[in-house]
Amino acid sequence: MSVEAVERRAPRAGAAGRARMLRSMLPAVSLAIVLLAIAWLNPRAISYFGFNLMLNLAIPIALATIAQMFIIAVNELDLSIGTFVGFVGCVTATWLRDAPLVGILILIGSIGIYALLGALIHLRNLPSIVVTLGMSFVWQGLAVLLLPKPGGKAPEWLSAIAGYKPPFIPLPIIAAILIALVVHVGLMRTSYGAILRGTGGNATAIGRAGWSLLRIKVTMFALAGLFGVLSGMTLIGITTSADANIGNGYTLLAIAGVILGGGEFVGGRVSPVGAVIGALTLALAASPLLTFMKIPPDWQVAANGIILIIVLAARVLISRRER
Amino acid sequence: MAEAPEAVVNLVGVEKHFGAVRALAGVDFAIGKGECIGLVGHNGAGKSTLMHILAGTLQPTAGRIVIGGRQEEAYSVARAKMLGVRCVFQELSLCPNLNVAENTRVNHQSLRGIGWRKRAAALIGAKLDEIFPDHGIDADDIVSDLSLGKRQMVEVARAFTVTDEPLEVVILDEPTSSLDAETAGQLLAFVRRFVESGGSVILISHLLGEILDNADRIVVMRDGKVAAGNAASAFDRTKLVAAMGGAETHHKAQHRDSEARKEGPVRVRARPRQQTDGTELVAHEGQVIGLAGLAGHGQTDLLLSVFGAAGSRGKQGVEVNGPIALVAGDRQTDGIFQQWSISLNIGIRSLKRLRQGVLISSRREAELAEEWRKRIGIRTPDMNNNILSLSGGNQQKALFARALGSDAEIILMDDPMRGVDIGTKLEVYDLIRQEAAAGRTFLWYTTETDELDHCDRVYVFRGGRIVAKLNRGELTEEKVIHSSFSETAQ
Amino acid sequence: MTALRRMASTPWIWSFVGALLIWLATVAFTGGYGGGGMITAALSLAVFMVIVGTGQMFVITLGPGNVDLSLPANIGLASAVAMTVMNGQDSRIALGLLAALACGAAVGVANYLLIWALRIPPIIATLSASFIIHSIDIAYGRGLQIKPPPGFAAFTNIQILGIPLLALLTILFTVLAALALNRMIYGRSVLAIGQNIRAAWLAGINVGWTRFATYTLCGTLGGLDGALLAGYFRGANIDIGNEYLLSSIAVVVIGGTSVAGGKANVPGIWGASLFLVLLLTMLNTFGVSAGVRLLLTGLIIVGVIAAAGGEETR
């Protein structure tokens, strides 16, 4: 049998690898472009205080994006992460402050519910879109029950952490690097992380090799719940008070962040570092960049959409040129 | 069948049913220590099903599994792994998003903790070096970046890596299908070394030379049963082909008067994309044109490019004159609509004709289905039953009915007889002959050599190209096989 | 017995049964008071869910990953466009409706262009589109204080024997949609593509055209919904479509359409819409808070889908 026939069907590792490299550079390149644009428009923004201000809300977004990434890594989708973040925010601003023990139990319990959802979706073979769609009502309902009107107050210790000003490097940047690093090591470098990602690529193969797919789904959903909790808590630490609708926009932002960061909907191709960069890009482009460009805030949301489209178009161009 | 003295694996009276289809009808199969068994048979003879049962991925409907002298009660994938039964399946079972080392990790629970990547890389690297010197694969390569051949090399090498679980029996299902002659040779040499060191291998291959040269014993399967089993030295190519059931039908096939037919207008003219010389496939009205060669050598690609060209004019190197329909071979992925009834499945290609005004007429739809139920003999009490209520062969008939019941004058057939029983086949052969006589043109890709006897002309494919054109008079199985292989070592 | 079994195998029946039970429970609670008015109100509100639900149903039926997330933004924009074009004048009602339809259709076309040109999953394409439309909507529609023409507002409120005219027209529309789904080439193509896109192509179906038509149809229905909502609620509003992101998907799924694609059900959309609207009415009657309403809605969606179970893996 001829070697050429085989070679032609799948491109050689070198070429495909280059295209993949190029694609994986995209998130960083887009962040760099946004940063350059900001620096050009307003050089003073590139400073300790500038970054502190601009990236203030990027960390909760990054954490929610990571949560979504865990779900997408196993070919599912979470439409409830936004309202979940809002729910966690409400718990943080009420129970966690007034009765810390109960608050902690509630938060742990909510991670447990995420794990159960993973089990339910796997065992009954349910479409995750619909289940999480229903859950988005549930979290929102619970949030409204907890805080019918905007209010509450962040626990002091949390506000203190969020307000901490480390020397030289602004806190949001340190936090972003830390999140990216921890998740990267956990998902991309550990031996069980390989199994988790492999499930997105070829679940049958993982099952045949004797791994429990149920356990994998539960793990990934629980991780998503954990990062959702972290996102809600940091959000309240920064804003200091809560609102039942505070996280609603995060569902779509988190999906966009994962995709911007080089992730794909199916196939277990995700990148924690990319996801964090994607979230930062969205956070920077949506508000500070537009402000500096003197574009009215009406177009903030559109900026997210346009960035998403540009990056996806760039991705298509790269893979087309590869052929 | 003589049982090997030291049987590592013994399958007794194994049966497997898929709904109405009986894939295995009581199979006895044993493999001894240090033995290489060649397992051969036509597509759908039950080889893969049997191996899936041995690997624990399918549960037998009936029968016993004895491994290492112990009868297994709750046999599963995990149990198979623990007992040292490994399998390289025909469908690739690597995770395309992981790298080579990570894929090795998937099969080894013990590769964990600090430094697992290095250990996994070393493990798979050493095995690749051992089996395929100069393989050019790095443990950090992402699998989806590798060529099909290299993926197959990784998969085979991975099956032979050992950490804490034993390695007793390795099932290799078409392990050389994507390998070139040199690497295939390396693999087979390694298999011999492995067997001589006391391991056992079950080798499934369509390349009879591979089987005859490397197996100690050969088991031939046919229609879900073991048709023959004996020492490899007792077989030669002819005997193998005869045991698989090729020879008898060969004689039965009727030879039509090929000279009598005049050539009508050209219906299809197509050149494979990888064809470097001027050879092209030409099909005239009323002809049955065979596409032969080993599976996956460009026949399906050509059919698809012909199919695609019919929709949009002016595709490069392809000319299609007339409406076209395709009969899929891979029913589940290319053919049937699982939620629909038999008659909806048949009518889908003819919706325009079934309309009355803007609406599809239920009456006309039912009439079309009923007409074809009679003509092609679909065995069902009610054409409104779900398509999945039919046996595989009858599902295939429904797909034939979809194409033949349409206005198509050109019918493409993508190895449509895979896993179809012989009775159905004979009925469909007759129908194809009638329809061709009525002026329809058939392009028929088949992996079963005796089906080529029904063709007016046969093009043999190799490596994405047409390498031989054989008219009816010059057609013999030997010539087809010769052209399919001539570049390889055998 | 057989009747029961047949009922059990037509899942959409259950949404009607559920709607009926809820109505009975509410009527029992109020002591029979306002039972008729409740149905009228429920029909009026269900109409808006049914219209976008039908569009969403065709999209979802195209198979896994197909869902239109741009509906809320689309509805919001169309409501503003309709009100601006109508400009409060009865003579411009038809023009305004046409403009809203065209606006919705344009959104649908844009969605499909993104899917086709960028080869990205529809869910992310419609998501990016919705970001942009939402911004256009904010910039264009903010502070828009135009009331609908009196004739249009009245039209959305006409009742015949206690049944809203809009509901009657929508019933007619859904009958046509059901015919299109089951008895026209378009519908058959959608169902075939949803079951197996490759097999559909090989069976000679025009896959590209069908997908294009479906996204355009869904967008157009979103546009129509925006105009009608603005008429019914006396004015356009950016957030007027927000609840239809989730509820358009919910009514499709509760109504017995398969999220895995290839199996759709039009009557079920009516049942599910009435069920959801009546559920909210009931909870209002019981005087429960907004939080409990949301909570119960969510639990019911999860419960229904968990009970119905997923598709067999292919």
mmCIF file of C-alpha atoms in Angstrom, chain A residues 1-21 23 73 75 184-185 187-212 215 266-270, chain B residues 52 57 77-78 81 89 91-98 102 105-109 111-113 116-117 140-142 144-151 158 176-181 207 210 274 294 296-298 301 462-465 485 487-488:
data_model
loop_
_atom_site.group_PDB
_atom_site.id
_atom_site.type_symbol
_atom_site.label_atom_id
_atom_site.label_comp_id
_atom_site.label_asym_id
_atom_site.label_seq_id
_atom_site.Cartn_x
_atom_site.Cartn_y
_atom_site.Cartn_z
ATOM 1 C CA MET A 1 0.000 0.000 0.000
ATOM 2 C CA SER A 2 1.334 3.351 -0.802
ATOM 3 C CA VAL A 3 2.728 5.659 1.782
ATOM 4 C CA GLU A 4 1.507 8.727 -0.058
ATOM 5 C CA ALA A 5 -2.130 7.731 0.237
ATOM 6 C CA VAL A 6 -1.779 7.513 3.950
ATOM 7 C CA GLU A 7 0.196 10.704 4.196
ATOM 8 C CA ARG A 8 -2.275 12.660 2.170
ATOM 9 C CA ARG A 9 -5.183 11.797 4.380
ATOM 10 C CA ALA A 10 -3.683 13.221 7.538
ATOM 11 C CA PRO A 11 -1.213 16.059 7.206
ATOM 12 C CA ARG A 12 2.216 15.463 8.596
ATOM 13 C CA ALA A 13 2.807 16.188 12.256
ATOM 14 C CA GLY A 14 5.061 19.120 11.497
ATOM 15 C CA ALA A 15 2.611 21.112 9.413
ATOM 16 C CA ALA A 16 -0.384 20.331 11.582
ATOM 17 C CA GLY A 17 1.641 21.098 14.659
ATOM 18 C CA ARG A 18 2.585 24.499 13.246
ATOM 19 C CA ALA A 19 -1.052 25.337 12.558
ATOM 20 C CA ARG A 20 -1.939 24.291 16.068
ATOM 21 C CA MET A 21 0.860 26.455 17.454
ATOM 22 C CA ARG A 23 -3.953 28.795 16.677
ATOM 23 C CA ALA A 73 -13.887 19.713 28.021
ATOM 24 C CA ASN A 75 -18.427 17.928 25.383
ATOM 25 C CA HIS A 184 -3.013 24.156 33.816
ATOM 26 C CA VAL A 185 -1.054 21.866 36.099
ATOM 27 C CA LEU A 187 -5.818 19.490 33.997
ATOM 28 C CA MET A 188 -2.965 19.465 31.520
ATOM 29 C CA ARG A 189 -0.093 17.942 33.483
ATOM 30 C CA THR A 190 -1.484 15.441 35.991
ATOM 31 C CA SER A 191 -2.117 11.858 35.045
ATOM 32 C CA TYR A 192 -5.831 11.983 35.861
ATOM 33 C CA GLY A 193 -6.131 15.269 33.964
ATOM 34 C CA ALA A 194 -5.116 13.387 30.818
ATOM 35 C CA ILE A 195 -7.969 10.947 31.411
ATOM 36 C CA LEU A 196 -10.419 13.802 31.987
ATOM 37 C CA ARG A 197 -9.442 15.493 28.730
ATOM 38 C CA GLY A 198 -9.283 12.209 26.863
ATOM 39 C CA THR A 199 -12.963 11.685 27.633
ATOM 40 C CA GLY A 200 -13.773 14.715 25.519
ATOM 41 C CA GLY A 201 -11.669 13.324 22.691
ATOM 42 C CA ASN A 202 -12.817 9.711 22.648
ATOM 43 C CA ALA A 203 -15.063 8.660 25.517
ATOM 44 C CA THR A 204 -15.428 5.123 24.157
ATOM 45 C CA ALA A 205 -11.681 4.594 24.269
ATOM 46 C CA ILE A 206 -11.489 5.844 27.839
ATOM 47 C CA GLY A 207 -14.378 3.596 28.849
ATOM 48 C CA ARG A 208 -12.782 0.598 27.139
ATOM 49 C CA ALA A 209 -9.558 1.232 28.981
ATOM 50 C CA GLY A 210 -11.490 0.610 32.175
ATOM 51 C CA TRP A 211 -12.076 4.158 33.475
ATOM 52 C CA SER A 212 -15.403 5.116 34.975
ATOM 53 C CA ARG A 215 -16.720 9.391 37.861
ATOM 54 C CA VAL A 266 -16.304 19.117 21.153
ATOM 55 C CA GLY A 267 -13.241 16.960 21.230
ATOM 56 C CA GLY A 268 -11.800 17.822 24.639
ATOM 57 C CA ARG A 269 -9.611 20.555 23.151
ATOM 58 C CA VAL A 270 -9.456 23.204 25.852
ATOM 59 C CA HIS B 52 -15.207 -7.778 20.906
ATOM 60 C CA THR B 57 -16.626 -4.908 25.129
ATOM 61 C CA VAL B 77 -13.261 -4.957 29.867
ATOM 62 C CA ALA B 78 -11.644 -4.513 33.249
ATOM 63 C CA LYS B 81 -7.304 -6.220 31.103
ATOM 64 C CA PHE B 89 -9.619 -2.530 17.337
ATOM 65 C CA GLU B 91 -11.719 1.669 14.646
ATOM 66 C CA LEU B 92 -8.938 3.703 16.167
ATOM 67 C CA SER B 93 -9.188 3.905 19.928
ATOM 68 C CA LEU B 94 -6.748 6.693 20.628
ATOM 69 C CA CYS B 95 -7.880 10.030 22.038
ATOM 70 C CA PRO B 96 -7.046 12.444 19.219
ATOM 71 C CA ASN B 97 -6.687 15.431 21.558
ATOM 72 C CA LEU B 98 -4.049 13.796 23.740
ATOM 73 C CA GLU B 102 -0.929 10.618 27.506
ATOM 74 C CA ARG B 105 -1.286 6.588 30.261
ATOM 75 C CA VAL B 106 -4.929 5.900 29.403
ATOM 76 C CA ASN B 107 -4.197 2.175 29.306
ATOM 77 C CA HIS B 108 -2.016 2.033 32.380
ATOM 78 C CA GLN B 109 -3.448 2.803 35.796
ATOM 79 C CA LEU B 111 1.423 5.517 35.260
ATOM 80 C CA ARG B 112 0.747 8.251 37.761
ATOM 81 C CA GLY B 113 2.367 10.401 40.369
ATOM 82 C CA TRP B 116 4.462 9.937 35.040
ATOM 83 C CA ARG B 117 4.921 11.758 31.754
ATOM 84 C CA ASP B 140 4.844 14.661 22.776
ATOM 85 C CA ASP B 141 3.117 14.540 19.388
ATOM 86 C CA ILE B 142 -0.621 15.151 19.588
ATOM 87 C CA SER B 144 -4.567 14.225 15.708
ATOM 88 C CA ASP B 145 -1.403 15.672 14.152
ATOM 89 C CA LEU B 146 -0.125 12.214 13.202
ATOM 90 C CA SER B 147 -0.844 10.481 9.923
ATOM 91 C CA LEU B 148 -3.182 7.489 9.993
ATOM 92 C CA GLY B 149 -0.261 5.123 9.609
ATOM 93 C CA LYS B 150 1.580 6.585 12.573
ATOM 94 C CA ARG B 151 -1.565 6.492 14.669
ATOM 95 C CA ARG B 158 0.626 0.695 23.059
ATOM 96 C CA THR B 176 -1.547 -3.230 8.850
ATOM 97 C CA SER B 177 -4.457 -1.529 7.066
ATOM 98 C CA SER B 178 -2.807 1.909 7.210
ATOM 99 C CA LEU B 179 0.824 0.792 7.250
ATOM 100 C CA ASP B 180 3.161 0.761 4.292
ATOM 101 C CA ALA B 181 4.890 -2.464 3.292
ATOM 102 C CA LEU B 207 -4.304 -9.916 3.316
ATOM 103 C CA GLU B 210 0.073 -12.010 5.878
ATOM 104 C CA GLN B 274 -4.801 11.617 -7.196
ATOM 105 C CA LEU B 294 -8.503 -3.130 -1.046
ATOM 106 C CA GLY B 296 -10.108 2.390 1.695
ATOM 107 C CA HIS B 297 -8.039 2.942 -1.425
ATOM 108 C CA GLY B 298 -10.053 5.743 -2.900
ATOM 109 C CA ASP B 301 -13.839 9.014 -2.343
ATOM 110 C CA ARG B 462 -4.729 1.369 -5.194
ATOM 111 C CA GLY B 463 -3.514 4.343 -3.210
ATOM 112 C CA GLY B 464 -6.303 6.584 -4.457
ATOM 113 C CA ARG B 465 -5.653 5.817 -8.124
ATOM 114 C CA PHE B 485 -1.068 -5.581 -4.292
ATOM 115 C CA GLU B 487 3.631 -2.773 -5.015
ATOM 116 C CA THR B 488 3.672 -4.624 -1.744
#
